[in-house]
Short mmCIF file of C-alpha atoms in Angstrom, two decimals:
data_model
loop_
_atom_site.label_atom_id
_atom_site.label_comp_id
_atom_site.label_asym_id
_atom_site.label_seq_id
_atom_site.Cartn_x
_atom_site.Cartn_y
_atom_site.Cartn_z
CA MET A 1 28.25 33.45 11.91
CA GLY A 2 26.51 35.43 9.20
CA PHE A 3 28.85 33.94 6.59
CA LEU A 4 28.07 30.41 7.83
CA ASN A 5 24.34 31.12 7.72
CA ALA A 6 24.71 32.37 4.15
CA ILE A 7 26.45 29.12 3.15
CA VAL A 8 23.81 26.96 4.85
CA THR A 9 20.90 28.89 3.34
CA SER A 10 22.53 28.46 -0.08
CA ILE A 11 23.31 24.75 0.19
CA ALA A 12 20.34 23.61 2.29
CA PRO A 13 17.69 24.08 -0.45
CA ILE A 14 19.58 21.69 -2.73
CA PHE A 15 20.01 19.19 0.08
CA ILE A 16 16.35 19.48 1.09
CA ALA A 17 15.10 19.01 -2.47
CA THR A 18 17.19 15.87 -3.04
CA SER A 19 16.83 14.40 0.46
CA PRO A 20 14.06 11.91 -0.52
CA ILE A 21 16.47 10.17 -2.89
CA THR A 22 19.45 10.17 -0.54
CA SER A 23 17.33 9.07 2.43
CA TYR A 24 15.39 6.15 0.94
CA ALA A 25 17.42 4.83 -2.01
CA ASP A 26 19.40 2.48 0.23
CA GLN A 27 16.24 1.21 1.96
CA ILE A 28 14.63 0.48 -1.41
CA TYR A 29 17.74 -1.34 -2.62
CA SER A 30 18.01 -3.34 0.61
CA ILE A 31 14.40 -4.60 0.38
CA HIS A 32 14.83 -5.43 -3.29
CA ARG A 33 18.12 -7.25 -2.68
CA THR A 34 16.95 -9.32 0.31
CA ARG A 35 13.47 -9.90 -1.13
CA SER A 36 12.00 -9.05 2.28
CA SER A 37 10.53 -5.91 3.83
CA ALA A 38 10.44 -7.48 7.31
CA GLY A 39 11.38 -4.95 9.98
CA PHE A 40 10.37 -2.00 7.81
CA SER A 41 7.13 -0.30 8.84
CA LEU A 42 4.63 0.17 6.02
CA ASP A 43 3.31 3.16 7.97
CA ILE A 44 6.34 5.17 6.82
CA PRO A 45 5.20 5.34 3.16
CA LEU A 46 1.64 6.01 4.37
CA ILE A 47 2.70 8.97 6.50
CA MET A 48 5.01 10.48 3.90
CA LEU A 49 2.62 10.04 0.98
CA VAL A 50 -0.33 11.60 2.81
CA ALA A 51 1.80 14.44 4.19
CA SER A 52 3.51 15.17 0.86
CA ILE A 53 0.27 15.16 -1.13
CA LEU A 54 -1.24 17.58 1.38
CA LYS A 55 1.86 19.81 1.18
CA VAL A 56 1.56 20.07 -2.59
CA TYR A 57 -1.96 21.46 -2.21
CA TYR A 58 -0.77 23.64 0.68
CA TRP A 59 1.75 25.33 -1.64
CA PHE A 60 -1.03 26.90 -3.72
CA GLY A 61 -2.05 28.96 -0.70
CA ALA A 62 1.24 29.53 1.12
CA HIS A 63 3.69 29.67 -1.84
CA PHE A 64 6.55 28.55 0.39
CA THR A 65 10.07 28.10 -0.94
CA THR A 66 10.42 26.07 -4.14
CA SER A 67 12.88 23.61 -2.61
CA LEU A 68 10.20 22.37 -0.19
CA LEU A 69 7.74 21.94 -3.06
CA VAL A 70 10.31 19.96 -5.08
CA GLN A 71 11.00 17.86 -1.98
CA ALA A 72 7.29 17.06 -1.63
CA LEU A 73 7.00 16.01 -5.28
CA LEU A 74 10.13 13.84 -5.10
CA MET A 75 8.94 12.38 -1.80
CA ILE A 76 5.71 11.25 -3.46
CA SER A 77 7.62 9.54 -6.27
CA ILE A 78 10.13 7.83 -3.96
CA HIS A 79 7.53 6.57 -1.50
CA LEU A 80 5.30 5.23 -4.25
CA LEU A 81 8.28 3.17 -5.38
CA LEU A 82 9.15 2.21 -1.79
CA LEU A 83 5.55 1.13 -1.11
CA HIS A 84 5.52 -0.98 -4.28
CA ILE A 85 8.81 -2.69 -3.36
CA ALA A 86 7.71 -3.25 0.26
CA LEU A 87 4.33 -4.72 -0.74
CA SER A 88 5.94 -6.98 -3.32
CA ASN A 89 8.33 -8.40 -0.71
CA ARG A 90 6.17 -8.65 2.39
CA PRO A 91 6.81 -11.46 4.90
CA PRO A 92 3.96 -13.88 5.72
CA GLN A 93 2.89 -11.85 8.78
CA PRO A 94 1.56 -8.27 8.31
CA HIS A 95 3.40 -5.20 9.62
CA LEU A 96 1.64 -4.11 12.81
CA PRO A 97 3.81 -1.50 14.54
CA PHE A 98 0.95 0.16 16.41
CA GLN A 99 -1.32 -2.75 17.33
CA PRO A 100 -0.93 -6.50 17.93
CA ALA A 101 -2.34 -8.94 15.41
CA SER A 102 -5.25 -9.79 17.74
CA THR A 103 -6.63 -6.23 17.59
CA PRO A 104 -6.50 -5.07 13.96
CA ARG A 105 -7.27 -1.50 12.98
CA PRO A 106 -10.77 -0.51 11.87
CA TYR A 107 -11.45 -1.96 8.42
CA ASN A 108 -7.89 -3.35 8.55
CA PHE A 109 -6.68 0.04 7.41
CA TRP A 110 -3.20 -0.20 5.90
CA GLN A 111 -3.00 -3.83 6.97
CA TRP A 112 -4.58 -5.27 3.85
CA ARG A 113 -3.02 -8.43 2.46
CA SER A 114 -3.88 -7.48 -1.12
CA SER A 115 -1.93 -4.64 -2.74
CA ARG A 116 -4.88 -3.10 -4.56
CA PRO A 117 -6.54 -1.35 -1.56
CA TYR A 118 -3.33 0.60 -0.89
CA TRP A 119 -3.35 2.14 -4.36
CA SER A 120 -7.12 2.67 -4.28
CA PHE A 121 -6.89 4.62 -1.02
CA LEU A 122 -4.11 6.88 -2.35
CA SER A 123 -6.01 7.49 -5.60
CA TYR A 124 -9.28 8.40 -3.89
CA PHE A 125 -7.46 10.57 -1.34
CA THR A 126 -5.73 12.58 -4.08
CA LEU A 127 -8.91 12.86 -6.14
CA VAL A 128 -10.98 14.19 -3.22
CA LEU A 129 -8.35 16.84 -2.48
CA LEU A 130 -8.30 17.85 -6.15
CA VAL A 131 -12.09 18.27 -6.23
CA LEU A 132 -12.02 20.37 -3.04
CA HIS A 133 -9.17 22.46 -4.46
CA VAL A 134 -11.13 23.24 -7.64
CA LEU A 135 -14.34 24.02 -5.74
CA LEU A 136 -12.76 26.24 -3.08
CA SER A 137 -10.09 28.08 -5.12
CA PRO A 138 -12.47 30.89 -6.25
CA THR A 139 -13.84 31.46 -2.73
CA GLY A 140 -12.62 33.39 0.28
CA VAL A 141 -12.05 30.25 2.34
CA PHE A 142 -9.34 28.97 0.01
CA LEU A 143 -6.41 30.46 1.96
CA PRO A 144 -7.64 29.28 5.38
CA TYR A 145 -8.35 25.89 3.82
CA THR A 146 -4.84 25.55 2.40
CA SER A 147 -3.35 26.71 5.72
CA LEU A 148 -5.30 23.97 7.45
CA LEU A 149 -3.95 21.46 4.93
CA GLY A 150 -0.43 22.64 5.70
CA TYR A 151 -0.75 22.20 9.46
CA VAL A 152 -2.37 18.79 9.02
CA ALA A 153 0.35 17.73 6.57
CA LEU A 154 3.18 18.78 8.85
CA ALA A 155 1.52 17.29 11.92
CA ILE A 156 1.26 13.97 10.08
CA GLU A 157 4.84 14.22 8.82
CA ALA A 158 6.05 14.91 12.35
CA THR A 159 4.80 11.45 13.35
CA LEU A 160 7.01 9.78 10.72
CA PRO A 161 9.59 8.29 13.12
CA LEU A 162 6.97 7.14 15.67
CA PRO A 163 5.96 3.81 14.00
CA GLN A 164 9.60 2.82 13.61
CA LEU A 165 10.42 3.95 17.15
CA LEU A 166 7.62 1.75 18.53
CA SER A 167 8.45 -1.18 16.25
CA ASN A 168 12.12 -1.06 17.32
CA TYR A 169 11.12 -0.80 20.99
CA LYS A 170 8.89 -3.89 20.77
CA ARG A 171 11.64 -5.91 19.10
CA LYS A 172 14.45 -4.35 21.20
CA GLY A 173 16.37 -3.98 17.97
CA CYS A 174 16.52 -2.17 14.64
CA LYS A 175 17.09 -5.04 12.24
CA GLY A 176 15.47 -4.44 8.84
CA PHE A 177 15.61 -0.64 9.19
CA ARG A 178 18.64 0.74 7.40
CA VAL A 179 21.09 2.81 9.42
CA SER A 180 21.61 4.94 6.30
CA VAL A 181 18.00 6.13 6.60
CA ILE A 182 18.38 7.36 10.19
CA VAL A 183 21.73 9.00 9.39
CA ASN A 184 20.12 10.86 6.49
CA TRP A 185 17.16 11.79 8.68
CA ILE A 186 19.40 13.28 11.36
CA ILE A 187 21.61 15.18 8.90
CA GLY A 188 18.65 16.28 6.81
CA ASP A 189 16.59 17.55 9.74
CA THR A 190 19.62 19.39 11.13
CA PHE A 191 20.04 21.19 7.82
CA LYS A 192 16.31 21.84 7.59
CA MET A 193 16.08 23.37 11.06
CA TRP A 194 19.11 25.58 10.43
CA PHE A 195 17.66 26.65 7.09
CA PHE A 196 14.20 27.28 8.53
CA PHE A 197 15.43 29.49 11.37
CA ALA A 198 18.15 31.24 9.33
CA SER A 199 15.83 32.16 6.44
CA SER A 200 14.21 35.56 6.22
CA SER A 201 10.93 36.04 8.03
CA GLY A 202 7.88 34.90 6.06
CA GLU A 203 9.79 32.63 3.67
CA ILE A 204 9.24 29.58 5.86
CA PRO A 205 5.85 29.14 7.61
CA VAL A 206 5.94 28.55 11.37
CA ALA A 207 4.37 25.12 10.90
CA PHE A 208 7.51 23.91 9.11
CA LYS A 209 9.69 25.03 12.02
CA ILE A 210 7.56 23.25 14.64
CA CYS A 211 7.53 20.06 12.58
CA GLY A 212 11.31 20.25 12.06
CA VAL A 213 12.07 20.51 15.77
CA PHE A 214 9.79 17.58 16.68
CA GLN A 215 11.19 15.35 13.94
CA ALA A 216 14.76 16.12 14.97
CA LEU A 217 14.01 14.96 18.52
CA CYS A 218 12.44 11.73 17.22
CA ASP A 219 15.46 11.15 14.95
CA LEU A 220 17.74 11.39 17.96
CA GLY A 221 15.54 8.77 19.65
CA LEU A 222 16.03 6.42 16.70
CA GLY A 223 19.76 7.04 16.78
CA LEU A 224 19.76 6.18 20.49
CA GLN A 225 17.95 2.91 19.76
CA PHE A 226 20.59 1.97 17.18
CA TRP A 227 23.33 2.81 19.66
CA ILE A 228 21.78 0.76 22.51
CA TRP A 229 20.28 -2.25 20.69
CA GLY A 230 21.84 -2.41 17.23
CA ASP A 231 20.08 -5.15 15.24
CA GLY A 232 18.79 -6.69 18.47
CA PRO A 233 18.79 -10.35 19.58
CA GLU A 234 19.91 -12.64 16.77
CA ASP A 235 17.25 -15.22 17.57
CA PHE A 236 14.41 -12.68 17.57
CA PRO A 237 12.30 -12.93 14.39
CA VAL A 238 12.38 -9.75 12.31
CA GLY A 239 8.67 -9.86 11.61
CA GLY A 240 7.77 -9.86 15.31
CA PRO A 241 7.24 -12.39 18.08
CA GLU A 242 4.50 -14.32 16.31
CA LYS A 243 4.41 -18.02 17.21
CA ALA A 244 5.07 -20.47 14.43
CA VAL A 245 2.30 -23.01 13.92
CA MET A 246 3.77 -26.39 13.01
CA SER A 247 1.95 -29.59 12.13
CA PRO A 248 2.74 -32.56 14.44
CA PRO A 249 4.58 -35.48 12.84
CA PRO A 250 2.51 -38.54 11.93
CA VAL A 251 2.45 -41.14 14.71
CA GLU A 252 1.32 -44.26 12.83
CA ASN A 253 3.86 -46.99 13.55
CA GLY A 254 3.69 -48.48 10.07
CA PHE A 255 4.30 -45.15 8.39
CA MET A 256 7.14 -44.21 10.72
CA ASN A 257 8.79 -47.64 10.47
CA GLU A 258 8.62 -47.57 6.70
CA LYS A 259 10.15 -44.11 6.49
CA MET A 260 12.88 -44.97 9.00
CA GLY A 261 13.77 -48.31 7.43
CA PHE A 262 12.24 -50.65 10.03
CA GLY A 263 9.57 -52.11 7.74
CA ASP A 264 11.28 -55.52 7.27
CA MET A 265 12.55 -55.99 10.82
CA GLY A 266 9.32 -57.44 12.21
CA THR A 267 9.38 -55.12 15.18
CA SER A 268 7.28 -52.07 15.96
CA MET A 269 8.41 -48.82 17.40
CA GLU A 270 6.79 -47.88 20.68
CA ILE A 271 5.93 -44.18 20.54
CA GLU A 272 5.45 -42.40 23.79
CA ILE A 273 2.05 -40.68 23.96
CA PRO A 274 1.49 -38.30 26.87
CA GLY A 275 -1.45 -38.39 29.29
CA GLU A 276 -4.49 -40.64 28.92
CA ALA A 277 -3.60 -41.59 25.37
CA TRP A 278 -0.54 -43.44 26.76
CA GLU A 279 -2.69 -45.38 29.24
CA ARG A 280 -5.12 -46.39 26.50
CA SER A 281 -2.28 -47.65 24.36
CA ARG A 282 -0.98 -49.79 27.23
CA VAL A 283 -4.40 -51.38 27.84
CA ALA A 284 -4.80 -52.17 24.17
#
């Protein structure tokens, strides 16, 4: 068992550092290829970007293992690209995994139709953290502050599968969410948990271990959804059960007769009109 732990603790850092690429490359390619991000929750880039940015600042106080820092930096790069691809290929209806369209979030947070507010939010968020980091680094509250950032970051990251779990549950299917992502999540979190608990004491903060266990349970829930529902009903729209609004066809007899080739026949088509409108047409 000790030999196996030694192998895992040697291989796991490499796997952890490169996991953002292996986990999301296929999702990025799929959205780019199909020209649609329908079925993919935009909350996933939000969660991972906020959590990863916070973890980078957390490192300055905790100095956790380098592989986790590299993972956070790569995660930021990958999810910036994923967010760009998803925003560029959005379906007509917004992604609303947490709330229905009739009850938008306050200030339409992360439901904006324009792409600019997404980048503005991320820029201001990073800038505020940088200012706080510079102001607090010489003081005695810097270490407690960075520890707080770490727990907040990992608590946010732990919620990563929840938007997709809820979105899949509402649609009773997983269409649009790549099975390669969930497979990588399950394998990656298994390696992470083994590495976290097999590493020497103090190398991995407790917050990472708690987050790893919770995420692994959520990953199993996603895997169960894939197993039960697959892509879901074929006739269910990927973007959600929104009703399509269609314009009624024109009812003028002359227009319809002309389009259907009855213009020269000297006869008119009698169009059935429901309710009182039908009665009025009969009287006329």
